[in-house]
Short mmCIF file of C-alpha atoms in Angstrom, two decimals:
data_model
loop_
_atom_site.label_atom_id
_atom_site.label_comp_id
_atom_site.label_asym_id
_atom_site.label_seq_id
_atom_site.Cartn_x
_atom_site.Cartn_y
_atom_site.Cartn_z
CA UNK A 1 5.86 46.25 -22.39
CA UNK A 2 8.53 46.78 -19.75
CA UNK A 3 12.03 45.69 -20.71
CA UNK A 4 13.49 45.55 -17.19
CA UNK A 5 11.31 45.38 -14.06
CA UNK A 6 12.45 45.51 -10.43
CA UNK A 7 10.27 44.04 -7.69
CA UNK A 8 11.39 44.98 -4.17
CA UNK A 9 9.73 45.46 -0.77
CA UNK A 10 11.07 48.85 0.40
CA UNK A 11 11.93 52.32 -0.84
CA UNK A 12 15.74 52.38 -1.34
CA UNK A 13 15.94 48.66 -2.30
CA UNK A 14 15.91 49.76 -5.93
CA UNK A 15 19.02 51.91 -5.94
CA UNK A 16 21.78 50.01 -4.13
CA UNK A 17 22.02 46.99 -6.38
CA UNK A 18 20.54 48.13 -9.69
CA UNK A 19 20.44 51.93 -9.82
CA UNK A 20 23.15 52.26 -12.44
CA UNK A 21 21.74 49.47 -14.59
CA UNK A 22 18.35 51.19 -14.61
CA UNK A 23 19.93 54.46 -15.75
CA UNK A 24 22.05 52.87 -18.46
CA UNK A 25 19.25 50.80 -19.95
CA UNK A 26 16.89 53.76 -19.98
CA UNK A 27 19.53 55.80 -21.82
CA UNK A 28 19.61 53.07 -24.45
CA UNK A 29 15.92 53.57 -25.05
CA UNK A 30 14.70 50.58 -23.06
CA UNK A 31 11.65 50.90 -20.80
CA UNK A 32 12.23 50.25 -17.10
CA UNK A 33 9.81 49.66 -14.25
CA UNK A 34 9.72 49.37 -10.47
CA UNK A 35 7.19 47.73 -8.17
CA UNK A 36 7.74 48.54 -4.49
CA UNK A 37 5.53 46.54 -2.11
CA UNK A 38 5.63 48.81 0.98
CA UNK A 39 6.12 52.46 1.84
CA UNK A 40 8.80 51.58 4.41
CA UNK A 41 6.77 52.53 7.47
CA UNK A 42 9.07 50.59 9.85
CA UNK A 43 12.24 52.35 8.73
CA UNK A 44 14.21 54.96 10.64
CA UNK A 45 13.22 58.59 10.27
CA UNK A 46 16.28 60.36 11.81
CA UNK A 47 13.86 62.89 13.26
CA UNK A 48 12.84 64.07 9.77
CA UNK A 49 9.23 62.85 9.91
CA UNK A 50 7.89 65.84 11.79
CA UNK A 51 5.49 67.49 9.34
CA UNK A 52 4.20 64.32 7.66
CA UNK A 53 4.08 60.60 8.48
CA UNK A 54 7.13 58.49 7.69
CA UNK A 55 5.41 56.39 4.95
CA UNK A 56 4.43 59.55 3.09
CA UNK A 57 7.93 60.97 3.45
CA UNK A 58 9.58 57.77 2.23
CA UNK A 59 7.26 57.61 -0.75
CA UNK A 60 8.33 61.14 -1.68
CA UNK A 61 11.97 60.10 -1.38
CA UNK A 62 11.34 57.09 -3.60
CA UNK A 63 9.61 59.17 -6.26
CA UNK A 64 12.56 61.59 -6.34
CA UNK A 65 15.03 58.72 -6.62
CA UNK A 66 12.96 57.06 -9.35
CA UNK A 67 12.98 60.29 -11.36
CA UNK A 68 16.78 60.43 -11.21
CA UNK A 69 16.97 56.75 -12.15
CA UNK A 70 14.68 57.55 -15.11
CA UNK A 71 12.25 54.75 -14.21
CA UNK A 72 9.42 54.71 -16.72
CA UNK A 73 6.79 52.78 -14.75
CA UNK A 74 6.49 53.11 -10.96
CA UNK A 75 4.08 51.35 -8.60
CA UNK A 76 4.18 51.88 -4.83
CA UNK A 77 1.96 49.52 -2.86
CA UNK A 78 1.01 49.75 0.79
CA UNK A 79 1.59 46.30 2.21
CA UNK A 80 2.99 46.44 5.77
CA UNK A 81 6.70 46.89 6.24
CA UNK A 82 8.14 43.76 7.93
CA UNK A 83 4.86 42.01 7.11
CA UNK A 84 5.14 41.27 3.39
CA UNK A 85 5.31 37.54 4.09
CA UNK A 86 1.89 37.65 5.76
CA UNK A 87 0.12 38.70 2.56
CA UNK A 88 -0.06 35.83 0.05
CA UNK A 89 -2.47 37.91 -2.05
CA UNK A 90 0.67 39.62 -3.31
CA UNK A 91 1.10 36.60 -5.58
CA UNK A 92 -2.14 37.36 -7.44
CA UNK A 93 -1.31 41.04 -7.66
CA UNK A 94 2.15 40.37 -9.09
CA UNK A 95 0.89 37.71 -11.50
CA UNK A 96 -1.58 40.25 -12.86
CA UNK A 97 1.13 42.91 -13.16
CA UNK A 98 3.49 40.51 -14.96
CA UNK A 99 0.79 39.61 -17.46
CA UNK A 100 0.05 43.28 -18.08
CA UNK A 101 3.57 44.69 -18.10
CA UNK A 102 5.14 41.69 -19.87
CA UNK A 103 8.68 42.29 -18.57
CA UNK A 104 11.54 40.84 -20.59
CA UNK A 105 13.62 40.61 -17.41
CA UNK A 106 12.88 40.89 -13.70
CA UNK A 107 15.27 41.69 -10.85
CA UNK A 108 14.38 40.82 -7.27
CA UNK A 109 15.95 39.37 -4.13
CA UNK A 110 17.53 35.88 -3.92
CA UNK A 111 16.23 33.11 -1.63
CA UNK A 112 18.25 34.39 1.35
CA UNK A 113 17.14 37.98 0.74
CA UNK A 114 20.84 39.00 0.48
CA UNK A 115 20.83 39.82 4.21
CA UNK A 116 18.01 37.53 5.44
CA UNK A 117 15.58 40.44 5.92
CA UNK A 118 12.12 38.89 6.27
CA UNK A 119 10.58 41.13 3.61
CA UNK A 120 13.42 40.48 1.16
CA UNK A 121 12.99 36.72 1.56
CA UNK A 122 9.20 36.90 1.27
CA UNK A 123 9.44 39.04 -1.86
CA UNK A 124 11.65 36.40 -3.49
CA UNK A 125 9.07 33.69 -2.90
CA UNK A 126 6.09 35.81 -3.92
CA UNK A 127 7.81 36.76 -7.19
CA UNK A 128 8.62 33.11 -7.93
CA UNK A 129 5.05 31.99 -7.25
CA UNK A 130 3.61 34.88 -9.25
CA UNK A 131 5.74 33.99 -12.27
CA UNK A 132 4.60 30.37 -12.03
CA UNK A 133 0.97 31.47 -11.79
CA UNK A 134 1.19 33.97 -14.64
CA UNK A 135 3.13 31.69 -16.94
CA UNK A 136 4.88 34.75 -18.32
CA UNK A 137 8.28 33.88 -19.83
CA UNK A 138 11.05 36.15 -18.58
CA UNK A 139 14.66 36.22 -17.45
CA UNK A 140 14.71 36.21 -13.64
CA UNK A 141 17.68 37.90 -11.97
CA UNK A 142 18.57 38.14 -8.29
CA UNK A 143 20.77 40.62 -6.51
CA UNK A 144 24.08 38.84 -5.89
CA UNK A 145 27.00 40.10 -3.83
CA UNK A 146 30.37 38.82 -5.14
CA UNK A 147 31.83 38.16 -1.68
CA UNK A 148 29.12 38.28 0.97
CA UNK A 149 29.99 38.26 4.69
CA UNK A 150 30.05 34.84 6.29
CA UNK A 151 26.73 35.44 8.05
CA UNK A 152 24.99 35.87 4.69
CA UNK A 153 26.56 32.96 2.77
CA UNK A 154 23.77 30.50 3.56
CA UNK A 155 21.59 30.41 0.45
CA UNK A 156 23.97 32.69 -1.46
CA UNK A 157 23.88 32.55 -5.27
CA UNK A 158 27.06 33.67 -7.09
CA UNK A 159 27.06 36.43 -9.72
CA UNK A 160 26.49 35.38 -13.31
CA UNK A 161 26.33 38.96 -14.60
CA UNK A 162 28.47 41.97 -13.71
CA UNK A 163 27.98 45.53 -14.89
CA UNK A 164 30.67 48.16 -14.21
CA UNK A 165 29.15 51.62 -14.35
CA UNK A 166 30.36 54.57 -16.38
CA UNK A 167 31.54 57.48 -14.23
CA UNK A 168 28.60 59.77 -15.04
CA UNK A 169 26.12 56.95 -14.36
CA UNK A 170 27.85 56.26 -11.05
CA UNK A 171 27.38 59.92 -10.14
CA UNK A 172 23.66 59.78 -10.92
CA UNK A 173 23.30 56.62 -8.87
CA UNK A 174 24.87 58.32 -5.84
CA UNK A 175 22.53 61.26 -6.35
CA UNK A 176 19.54 58.88 -6.34
CA UNK A 177 20.79 57.22 -3.15
CA UNK A 178 21.00 60.64 -1.52
CA UNK A 179 17.25 61.17 -2.01
CA UNK A 180 16.56 58.56 0.68
CA UNK A 181 17.41 61.06 3.41
CA UNK A 182 15.53 59.28 6.19
CA UNK A 183 17.61 56.17 5.50
CA UNK A 184 20.99 57.91 5.59
CA UNK A 185 22.39 55.46 8.14
CA UNK A 186 21.42 52.54 5.92
CA UNK A 187 23.09 54.24 2.95
CA UNK A 188 26.27 54.84 4.95
CA UNK A 189 26.32 51.26 6.24
CA UNK A 190 26.01 49.94 2.69
CA UNK A 191 28.83 52.22 1.54
CA UNK A 192 31.04 51.00 4.39
CA UNK A 193 30.42 47.27 3.95
CA UNK A 194 29.86 46.97 0.19
CA UNK A 195 31.64 49.94 -1.39
CA UNK A 196 32.55 47.97 -4.50
CA UNK A 197 28.90 47.39 -5.30
CA UNK A 198 28.37 51.10 -5.73
CA UNK A 199 30.07 51.10 -9.16
CA UNK A 200 29.90 47.39 -9.99
CA UNK A 201 26.41 45.85 -9.98
CA UNK A 202 26.21 42.06 -9.90
CA UNK A 203 23.30 39.70 -10.47
CA UNK A 204 22.51 35.99 -10.60
CA UNK A 205 20.43 34.81 -13.56
CA UNK A 206 18.32 31.79 -12.66
CA UNK A 207 19.36 28.80 -14.74
CA UNK A 208 22.46 30.46 -16.20
CA UNK A 209 25.46 28.32 -17.07
CA UNK A 210 28.75 29.59 -18.45
CA UNK A 211 31.07 32.56 -17.91
CA UNK A 212 30.05 35.79 -16.23
CA UNK A 213 28.36 38.16 -18.67
CA UNK A 214 27.66 41.89 -18.63
CA UNK A 215 24.29 42.43 -20.30
CA UNK A 216 20.96 41.45 -18.74
CA UNK A 217 19.02 42.00 -21.97
#
């Protein structure tokens, strides 16, 4: 059984919003997992993909980041980057994985994908449909920025859970981010626009009512 499972479309989607939470829960003895739907073949390469194709390079980066994040179960699928929404069979695949892994909690993207990226939005809907099909009971969390830019407020869901990271965990999270070398510009853009989310990770729990809490499990 997986205690906390992330389902995201791209390599690097795992670390920005939940990297510290993954580390902290693993240190507590909980079992964490990550399902990544693509190998990020449409991402930038910054001229680094010279000796091997970009998807292979990004998979290597993800595996290094996952090791630092101490992720116990890792799956990297090969659905097309920027084409996740064109593959409804993902629903069956995820329903099967949920029934096998039996996650106590799942983190994925909200309905607006945080930034309206087509793969982020599609992943949200595939996860929702897969949970309905599997019937597996779980706590479903979404990434949730506390104060998103105006262009991303449509469909925004406010944080119900906030986790401020310990200093050493914050350091390990930054180290994991640094493994995604081909995506350095994306990392820097995130640091510029959402610096506070580096050490404070916020989530929206579907169906939650009441004050903001800290623990997902």
